[in-house]
Coordinates of C-alpha atoms in Angstrom, one line a residue:
X1 CA -41.5 -6.2 60.8
X2 CA -39.6 -8.2 63.5
X3 CA -38.6 -10.8 60.9
X4 CA -37.3 -8.0 58.6
X5 CA -35.2 -6.4 61.3
X6 CA -33.6 -9.8 62.0
X7 CA -32.8 -10.5 58.4
X8 CA -31.4 -7.0 57.7
X9 CA -28.1 -7.4 59.6
X10 CA -27.4 -10.6 57.7
X11 CA -28.0 -8.9 54.3
X12 CA -25.6 -6.1 55.2
X13 CA -22.9 -8.5 56.3
X14 CA -23.3 -10.6 53.2
X15 CA -23.1 -7.6 50.9
X16 CA -20.0 -6.3 52.7
X17 CA -18.3 -9.6 52.3
X18 CA -19.1 -9.7 48.6
X19 CA -17.9 -6.2 48.1
X20 CA -14.6 -6.9 49.9
X21 CA -14.0 -10.0 47.8
X22 CA -14.6 -8.1 44.6
X23 CA -12.4 -5.3 45.7
X24 CA -9.6 -7.5 46.7
X25 CA -9.6 -10.1 44.0
X26 CA -11.8 -9.4 40.9
X27 CA -12.5 -5.6 40.7
X28 CA -11.7 -4.3 37.2
X29 CA -12.9 -0.9 36.0
X30 CA -15.6 -1.4 33.3
X31 CA -14.6 0.9 30.4
X32 CA -17.1 3.3 28.9
X33 CA -15.0 4.2 25.9
X34 CA -12.4 2.6 23.7
X35 CA -9.0 3.3 25.1
X36 CA -6.1 2.1 22.8
X37 CA -2.7 3.3 24.0
X38 CA -0.4 5.1 21.5
X39 CA 2.4 3.0 20.1
X40 CA 5.8 2.8 21.8
X41 CA 7.7 6.0 21.1
X42 CA 11.3 5.5 19.9
X43 CA 14.1 8.1 19.6
X44 CA 14.9 7.6 15.9
X45 CA 17.5 9.5 13.9
X46 CA 15.7 11.2 10.9
X47 CA 18.7 10.9 8.7
X48 CA 19.1 7.2 9.3
X49 CA 15.4 6.7 8.8
X50 CA 15.6 8.3 5.4
X51 CA 18.7 6.3 4.5
X52 CA 16.9 3.1 5.6
X53 CA 13.9 4.0 3.5
X54 CA 16.1 4.0 0.4
X55 CA 17.7 0.8 1.5
X56 CA 14.4 -0.9 2.2
X57 CA 13.0 0.0 -1.2
X58 CA 15.9 -0.1 -3.6
X59 CA 19.0 -1.8 -2.1
X60 CA 19.7 -5.3 -3.4
X61 CA 22.9 -5.8 -1.3
X62 CA 24.5 -7.3 -4.4
X63 CA 22.0 -10.3 -4.5
X64 CA 22.0 -10.1 -8.3
X65 CA 24.7 -12.8 -8.1
X66 CA 22.1 -15.2 -6.8
X67 CA 18.9 -14.0 -8.6
X68 CA 20.5 -13.4 -12.0
X69 CA 23.8 -15.2 -11.8
X70 CA 22.3 -18.5 -10.5
X71 CA 18.6 -18.5 -11.0
X72 CA 18.7 -16.3 -14.1
X73 CA 15.6 -14.3 -13.1
X74 CA 16.4 -11.6 -15.6
X75 CA 16.3 -14.1 -18.5
X76 CA 13.0 -15.5 -17.2
X77 CA 11.5 -12.0 -17.2
X78 CA 12.8 -11.2 -20.8
X79 CA 11.4 -14.4 -22.3
X80 CA 12.8 -16.1 -25.4
X81 CA 11.6 -13.4 -27.8
X82 CA 13.8 -10.9 -26.0
X83 CA 16.9 -13.0 -25.5
X84 CA 15.9 -14.9 -22.4
X85 CA 14.0 -18.2 -22.0
X86 CA 10.4 -19.2 -21.6
X87 CA 7.4 -17.0 -22.4
X88 CA 8.7 -14.1 -20.3
X89 CA 6.9 -12.0 -17.7
X90 CA 4.5 -9.4 -19.0
X91 CA 3.0 -6.8 -16.7
X92 CA -0.3 -8.7 -16.7
X93 CA 1.6 -11.9 -15.7
X94 CA 3.6 -10.0 -13.1
X95 CA 0.4 -8.6 -11.6
X96 CA -1.2 -12.1 -11.6
X97 CA 1.8 -13.3 -9.6
X98 CA 1.2 -10.6 -7.0
X99 CA 4.0 -8.2 -8.0
X100 CA 3.1 -4.6 -7.4
X101 CA 3.7 -1.4 -9.4
X102 CA 4.4 2.0 -7.8
X103 CA 2.1 4.4 -9.6
X104 CA 4.1 7.4 -8.3
X105 CA 7.1 6.2 -10.3
X106 CA 5.2 6.3 -13.5
X107 CA 5.5 9.5 -15.7
X108 CA 2.2 11.1 -16.6
X109 CA 2.7 10.2 -20.2
X110 CA 2.9 6.5 -19.3
X111 CA -0.2 6.8 -17.1
X112 CA -2.1 8.4 -20.0
X113 CA -1.0 5.7 -22.4
X114 CA -2.0 2.9 -20.0
X115 CA -5.5 4.5 -19.6
X116 CA -5.7 4.9 -23.4
X117 CA -4.8 1.3 -23.9
X118 CA -1.8 2.2 -25.9
X119 CA 0.7 0.2 -23.9
X120 CA 0.8 -3.5 -24.4
X121 CA 0.5 -5.0 -20.9
X122 CA 1.0 -8.5 -22.4
X123 CA 4.5 -7.8 -23.7
X124 CA 7.5 -8.7 -21.4
X125 CA 9.3 -5.7 -23.0
X126 CA 6.8 -3.5 -21.1
X127 CA 7.9 -5.1 -17.8
X128 CA 11.5 -4.3 -18.7
X129 CA 10.5 -0.7 -19.3
X130 CA 8.8 -0.6 -15.9
X131 CA 12.0 -2.0 -14.3
X132 CA 13.9 0.8 -16.0
X133 CA 11.6 3.3 -14.2
X134 CA 12.2 1.6 -10.8
X135 CA 8.4 1.0 -10.7
X136 CA 8.2 -2.6 -9.7
X137 CA 8.2 -3.0 -5.9
X138 CA 11.2 -5.0 -4.7
X139 CA 12.6 -5.8 -8.1
X140 CA 15.6 -3.8 -9.3
X141 CA 16.7 -3.9 -12.9
X142 CA 20.3 -3.2 -14.0
X143 CA 20.9 -2.0 -17.6
X144 CA 24.0 -1.9 -19.8
X145 CA 25.1 1.0 -21.9
X146 CA 22.8 0.0 -24.7
X147 CA 19.8 0.0 -22.4
X148 CA 19.5 -3.8 -22.3
X149 CA 18.5 -5.5 -19.1
X150 CA 21.6 -7.2 -17.8
X151 CA 20.6 -8.4 -14.3
X152 CA 17.9 -8.0 -11.6
X153 CA 18.1 -8.0 -7.8
X154 CA 15.6 -8.3 -5.0
X155 CA 15.0 -5.9 -2.1
X156 CA 13.0 -6.0 1.2
X157 CA 10.1 -4.3 -0.5
X158 CA 9.3 -7.4 -2.6
X159 CA 7.7 -9.2 0.3
X160 CA 7.2 -6.5 2.9
X161 CA 5.4 -3.8 0.8
X162 CA 2.3 -3.6 -1.2
X163 CA 0.2 -0.8 -2.8
X164 CA -3.1 0.8 -2.1
X165 CA -4.6 -0.1 -5.5
X166 CA -5.4 3.6 -6.1
X167 CA -4.7 3.4 -9.8
X168 CA -6.0 -0.2 -10.4
X169 CA -5.6 -3.5 -8.8
X170 CA -1.9 -4.0 -8.1
X171 CA -0.9 -0.5 -9.0
X172 CA -0.9 2.4 -6.6
X173 CA 1.0 4.2 -3.8
X174 CA 3.4 2.2 -1.7
X175 CA 2.4 0.8 1.6
X176 CA 5.8 -0.1 3.2
X177 CA 5.8 -2.7 5.9
X178 CA 2.5 -4.3 4.8
X179 CA 3.0 -8.0 4.0
X180 CA 2.4 -8.7 0.3
X181 CA 0.0 -11.6 0.8
X182 CA -0.8 -11.6 -3.0
X183 CA 2.8 -12.4 -3.9
X184 CA 3.4 -15.9 -5.3
X185 CA 7.1 -16.2 -4.5
X186 CA 7.2 -20.0 -5.2
X187 CA 5.7 -19.6 -8.7
X188 CA 8.1 -16.7 -9.5
X189 CA 11.1 -18.8 -8.5
X190 CA 9.7 -21.8 -10.4
X191 CA 9.8 -19.7 -13.6
X192 CA 13.6 -19.3 -13.2
X193 CA 16.5 -21.8 -13.6
X194 CA 15.9 -23.9 -10.6
X195 CA 18.8 -26.2 -11.2
X196 CA 20.9 -24.6 -8.4
X197 CA 18.1 -25.1 -5.9
X198 CA 17.7 -28.7 -6.9
X199 CA 21.4 -29.3 -6.4
X200 CA 21.4 -27.5 -3.0
X201 CA 18.5 -29.5 -1.7
X202 CA 19.8 -32.8 -3.2
X203 CA 16.8 -33.5 -5.3
X204 CA 15.6 -33.2 -8.9
X205 CA 14.2 -30.2 -10.8
X206 CA 10.5 -31.6 -11.1
X207 CA 10.4 -32.1 -7.3
X208 CA 11.7 -28.6 -6.7
X209 CA 9.3 -27.1 -9.1
X210 CA 6.3 -29.0 -7.6
X211 CA 7.2 -27.8 -4.1
X212 CA 7.6 -24.2 -5.3
X213 CA 4.3 -24.1 -7.1
X214 CA 2.6 -25.4 -4.0
X215 CA 3.8 -22.7 -1.6
X216 CA 0.8 -20.5 -2.3
X217 CA 0.3 -16.8 -2.2
X218 CA 1.8 -14.7 0.5
X219 CA 4.1 -17.5 1.8
X220 CA 7.8 -18.1 2.0
X221 CA 9.4 -20.9 4.1
X222 CA 12.3 -19.1 5.7
X223 CA 13.6 -22.4 7.2
X224 CA 14.0 -24.2 3.8
X225 CA 17.5 -22.8 3.1
X226 CA 18.5 -23.9 6.6
X227 CA 17.1 -27.5 6.9
X228 CA 15.8 -28.4 3.5
X229 CA 12.6 -29.7 4.9
X230 CA 9.7 -29.8 2.4
X231 CA 7.5 -32.5 4.0
X232 CA 6.1 -33.3 7.4
X233 CA 6.6 -36.7 9.2
X234 CA 3.7 -38.2 7.3
X235 CA 5.1 -37.3 3.9
X236 CA 2.7 -34.4 3.1
X237 CA 4.0 -31.1 1.9
X238 CA 5.1 -29.0 4.9
X239 CA 3.0 -25.9 5.8
X240 CA 4.6 -22.7 4.5
X241 CA 4.9 -19.6 6.7
X242 CA 3.1 -16.4 5.8
X243 CA 5.1 -13.4 4.9
X244 CA 5.1 -11.3 8.1
X245 CA 4.3 -7.6 8.5
X246 CA 7.3 -5.3 8.9
X247 CA 5.2 -2.5 10.6
X248 CA 4.3 -2.1 14.2
X249 CA 7.6 -3.4 15.6
X250 CA 8.1 -0.5 18.0
X251 CA 9.1 -2.1 21.3
X252 CA 9.2 -5.6 19.8
X253 CA 12.2 -7.8 20.4
X254 CA 12.9 -10.5 19.3
X255 CA 11.3 -10.6 15.8
X256 CA 10.1 -13.4 13.5
X257 CA 7.4 -15.9 14.3
X258 CA 9.9 -18.0 16.4
X259 CA 11.8 -15.1 17.9
X260 CA 14.9 -15.9 15.8
X261 CA 16.9 -12.8 16.9
X262 CA 16.7 -9.1 17.3
X263 CA 15.6 -6.9 14.4
X264 CA 19.1 -5.9 13.3
X265 CA 20.4 -9.5 13.3
X266 CA 17.2 -10.7 11.6
X267 CA 17.6 -8.2 8.8
X268 CA 21.2 -9.3 8.4
X269 CA 20.1 -12.9 8.2
X270 CA 17.4 -12.3 5.6
X271 CA 19.7 -10.1 3.5
X272 CA 22.6 -12.6 3.4
X273 CA 21.2 -16.1 3.9
X274 CA 17.7 -15.7 2.4
X275 CA 18.2 -13.1 -0.4
X276 CA 21.7 -14.0 -1.2
X277 CA 23.1 -10.6 -0.6
X278 CA 26.9 -10.0 -0.4
X279 CA 27.5 -9.4 3.3
X280 CA 29.0 -10.9 6.5
X281 CA 26.9 -13.0 8.8
X282 CA 27.7 -15.1 11.8
X283 CA 25.4 -17.2 14.0
X284 CA 27.0 -20.3 15.6
X285 CA 23.5 -21.7 16.4
X286 CA 23.2 -22.6 12.7
X287 CA 26.4 -24.8 12.8
X288 CA 24.3 -27.9 13.6
X289 CA 24.4 -30.5 10.9
X290 CA 21.5 -32.4 12.5
X291 CA 19.0 -29.5 12.7
X292 CA 20.4 -27.3 9.9
X293 CA 22.1 -29.5 7.3
X294 CA 21.7 -27.0 4.4
X295 CA 23.0 -24.1 6.5
X296 CA 26.1 -26.2 7.4
X297 CA 26.6 -27.3 3.7
X298 CA 26.3 -23.6 2.6
X299 CA 28.4 -22.3 5.4
X300 CA 25.5 -20.0 6.3
X301 CA 26.6 -19.9 10.0
X302 CA 29.8 -18.0 9.2
X303 CA 29.7 -15.9 6.0
X304 CA 32.6 -13.7 5.3
X305 CA 33.0 -11.7 2.1
X306 CA 35.7 -9.3 0.7
X307 CA 33.2 -6.4 0.3
X308 CA 30.4 -6.3 2.8
X309 CA 27.4 -4.6 1.2
X310 CA 25.0 -5.4 4.0
X311 CA 26.4 -4.4 7.4
X312 CA 26.8 -0.7 6.6
X313 CA 23.1 -0.5 5.8
X314 CA 21.7 -2.3 8.8
X315 CA 21.5 0.7 11.2
X316 CA 19.4 2.7 8.8
X317 CA 17.3 -0.3 7.8
X318 CA 16.5 -1.0 11.4
X319 CA 15.5 2.5 12.1
X320 CA 13.3 2.8 9.0
X321 CA 11.5 -0.5 9.9
X322 CA 11.0 0.8 13.5
X323 CA 9.5 4.0 12.1
X324 CA 6.7 2.1 10.3
X325 CA 3.7 2.3 12.5
X326 CA 0.9 -0.2 12.2
X327 CA -2.0 1.1 10.2
X328 CA -5.2 2.1 12.0
X329 CA -8.5 0.5 11.0
X330 CA -10.8 2.7 9.1
X331 CA -13.7 4.3 11.0
X332 CA -16.8 2.1 10.8
X333 CA -14.8 -1.1 10.1
X334 CA -15.6 -2.5 13.5
X335 CA -18.4 -2.3 16.1
X336 CA -17.2 0.2 18.7
X337 CA -19.7 -0.7 21.4
X338 CA -18.8 -4.3 21.1
X339 CA -15.1 -3.4 21.0
X340 CA -15.5 -1.6 24.3
X341 CA -17.0 -4.8 25.9
X342 CA -14.1 -6.7 24.2
X343 CA -11.6 -4.4 25.8
X344 CA -13.0 -5.3 29.2
X345 CA -12.7 -9.0 28.4
X346 CA -9.2 -8.6 26.9
X347 CA -8.0 -7.2 30.2
X348 CA -10.0 -9.6 32.3
X349 CA -11.8 -12.8 31.8
X350 CA -10.1 -13.7 28.4
X351 CA -6.6 -13.2 30.0
X352 CA -5.2 -11.8 26.7
X353 CA -3.3 -9.1 28.5
X354 CA -1.2 -11.7 30.3
X355 CA 0.8 -12.1 27.0
X356 CA -0.3 -9.1 24.8
X357 CA 0.6 -6.4 27.3
X358 CA 1.7 -2.8 27.1
X359 CA 1.6 -0.4 24.3
X360 CA 3.3 -3.0 22.0
X361 CA 0.5 -5.5 22.8
X362 CA 3.3 -8.2 23.2
X363 CA 5.4 -9.2 26.1
X364 CA 8.5 -10.2 24.1
X365 CA 8.5 -13.6 25.8
X366 CA 9.1 -16.8 23.9
X367 CA 6.7 -19.7 24.7
X368 CA 6.8 -23.4 24.0
X369 CA 4.4 -24.9 21.5
X370 CA 2.5 -26.6 24.4
X371 CA 1.9 -23.2 26.0
X372 CA 0.5 -21.8 22.8
X373 CA -1.5 -25.0 22.2
X374 CA -0.1 -25.8 18.7
X375 CA 2.4 -28.2 17.1
X376 CA 6.1 -27.6 17.2
X377 CA 6.8 -28.0 13.4
X378 CA 7.8 -24.4 12.7
X379 CA 9.4 -23.9 16.2
X380 CA 11.6 -26.9 15.7
X381 CA 13.1 -25.3 12.6
X382 CA 14.3 -22.3 14.6
X383 CA 17.3 -22.2 17.0
X384 CA 14.8 -21.1 19.7
X385 CA 12.4 -24.0 19.5
X386 CA 9.6 -21.7 20.6
X387 CA 7.1 -19.1 19.3
X388 CA 7.1 -15.4 20.2
X389 CA 4.1 -13.4 21.3
X390 CA 2.9 -11.6 18.1
X391 CA 2.1 -7.9 18.3
X392 CA -1.6 -7.2 17.6
X393 CA -1.7 -3.7 16.1
X394 CA -3.0 -3.5 12.5
X395 CA -4.4 -7.1 12.4
X396 CA -6.7 -6.2 9.6
X397 CA -3.7 -5.6 7.3
X398 CA -2.4 -9.1 8.2
X399 CA -5.7 -10.9 7.7
X400 CA -5.2 -12.2 4.2
X401 CA -4.0 -15.8 4.4
X402 CA -5.1 -16.4 7.9
X403 CA -3.6 -16.0 11.4
X404 CA -0.6 -17.6 13.2
X405 CA 2.6 -18.2 11.4
X406 CA 1.1 -20.6 8.8
X407 CA -2.4 -19.2 8.6
X408 CA -4.0 -22.2 10.3
X409 CA -6.8 -20.0 11.7
X410 CA -8.7 -18.4 8.8
X411 CA -10.3 -15.7 11.0
X412 CA -9.9 -13.9 14.3
X413 CA -12.9 -15.8 15.6
X414 CA -11.0 -19.0 15.1
X415 CA -8.0 -17.6 17.1
X416 CA -10.3 -16.6 19.9
X417 CA -12.1 -20.0 19.9
X418 CA -8.7 -21.8 20.0
X419 CA -7.6 -19.9 23.1
X420 CA -11.0 -20.3 24.7
X421 CA -10.6 -24.0 24.4
X422 CA -6.9 -24.2 25.2
X423 CA -7.2 -22.1 28.4
X424 CA -10.8 -23.2 29.4
X425 CA -11.9 -19.6 29.4
X426 CA -15.6 -20.5 29.0
X427 CA -16.3 -17.4 26.9
X428 CA -19.8 -17.1 25.6
X429 CA -20.4 -16.7 21.9
X430 CA -21.3 -13.0 22.5
X431 CA -18.1 -12.5 24.5
X432 CA -16.0 -14.1 21.8
X433 CA -17.6 -11.8 19.2
X434 CA -16.9 -8.8 21.4
X435 CA -13.3 -9.8 21.8
X436 CA -12.9 -10.1 18.0
X437 CA -14.3 -6.6 17.6
X438 CA -11.7 -5.2 20.0
X439 CA -8.9 -7.0 18.1
X440 CA -10.3 -5.4 14.9
X441 CA -10.0 -2.0 16.6
X442 CA -6.3 -2.3 17.4

């Protein structure tokens, strides 16, 4: 009894010291439920949002001059049998290339005929008919007075929309803002007249076609038309960036994998420099013949046109993109109990919140490749030389093709493992799994 009385004061003092240390330094509320904050709320103009929706889906900004005038995409679609060249692009071929069809644009009679097998889906003429219905996402057909396809243009929806496959694979209701990771942009361009690209890049057509056919699905190298780089320092084909999502950008600035610019300026850049739209664009950062020789050769740093078809559409386009909320994961698609534990780790031991903070799950800070723990290949192709913190909402809809700008990490578990190693977090296997479940819940 006397020994016990002597030990008791020491135990009380030790407990008090431990409690004080935890309270001062390490105390974090352990969650008992999943608490995901609502997205950033923006004060958007409904009329501009609706205008931007039409722009996003159907406006080509006059880029037919590039896609039809230079690359002759319209003739590649028609095929030799219909007055073009090559075998043409039938609906089945288009679907195999990842192009999507808006089922809601199809008249009921067409739907019935498809179901009955009375429409030839191996005939390029059927693709032309679908273009006449404005049913192919992101590809707009223009027709002459006789109903013949005269040109085609490309819109934002080609890469940044897909469908829910509610009719069949590749055909369904639109999902604007979702990256089309099925789309084989390179193979589509390779089917056109690639002579202008070969001349621009200073190489031969077989080389261009080989590069295009090796891009892979869901990928497009935005830097190619700035620097012309197609290989790494060791001579292997350069990794190609994944098509990014256009949803969940509320509170996000700057945009693109490397934080190229704000949303409005980025949309301007894509419309004019990447898609070939007829609009004004100015960015003196691109006037660098060492870093951006192709941009300098094309004059991409200062584009001025007589009739600007892009700038008047940018306000509405920006507002529509900012209205596209990230999709929520389906109930039962993740382990909620594990996600609750992962939430605790996200805000504590794993240190994720130090970068992925706030309702946007991103701090809008650009970081060096060394900070991220990856190479600088893609960052060096941007005026920033850095990578932005990516927003985390709707990760399940970005999963196809992998994670990070080039899909180098096949699964979220690989991302978590990378940062566990890079920051010496010493997460257990169970903790890493819990963190993945939380990310799946966002």
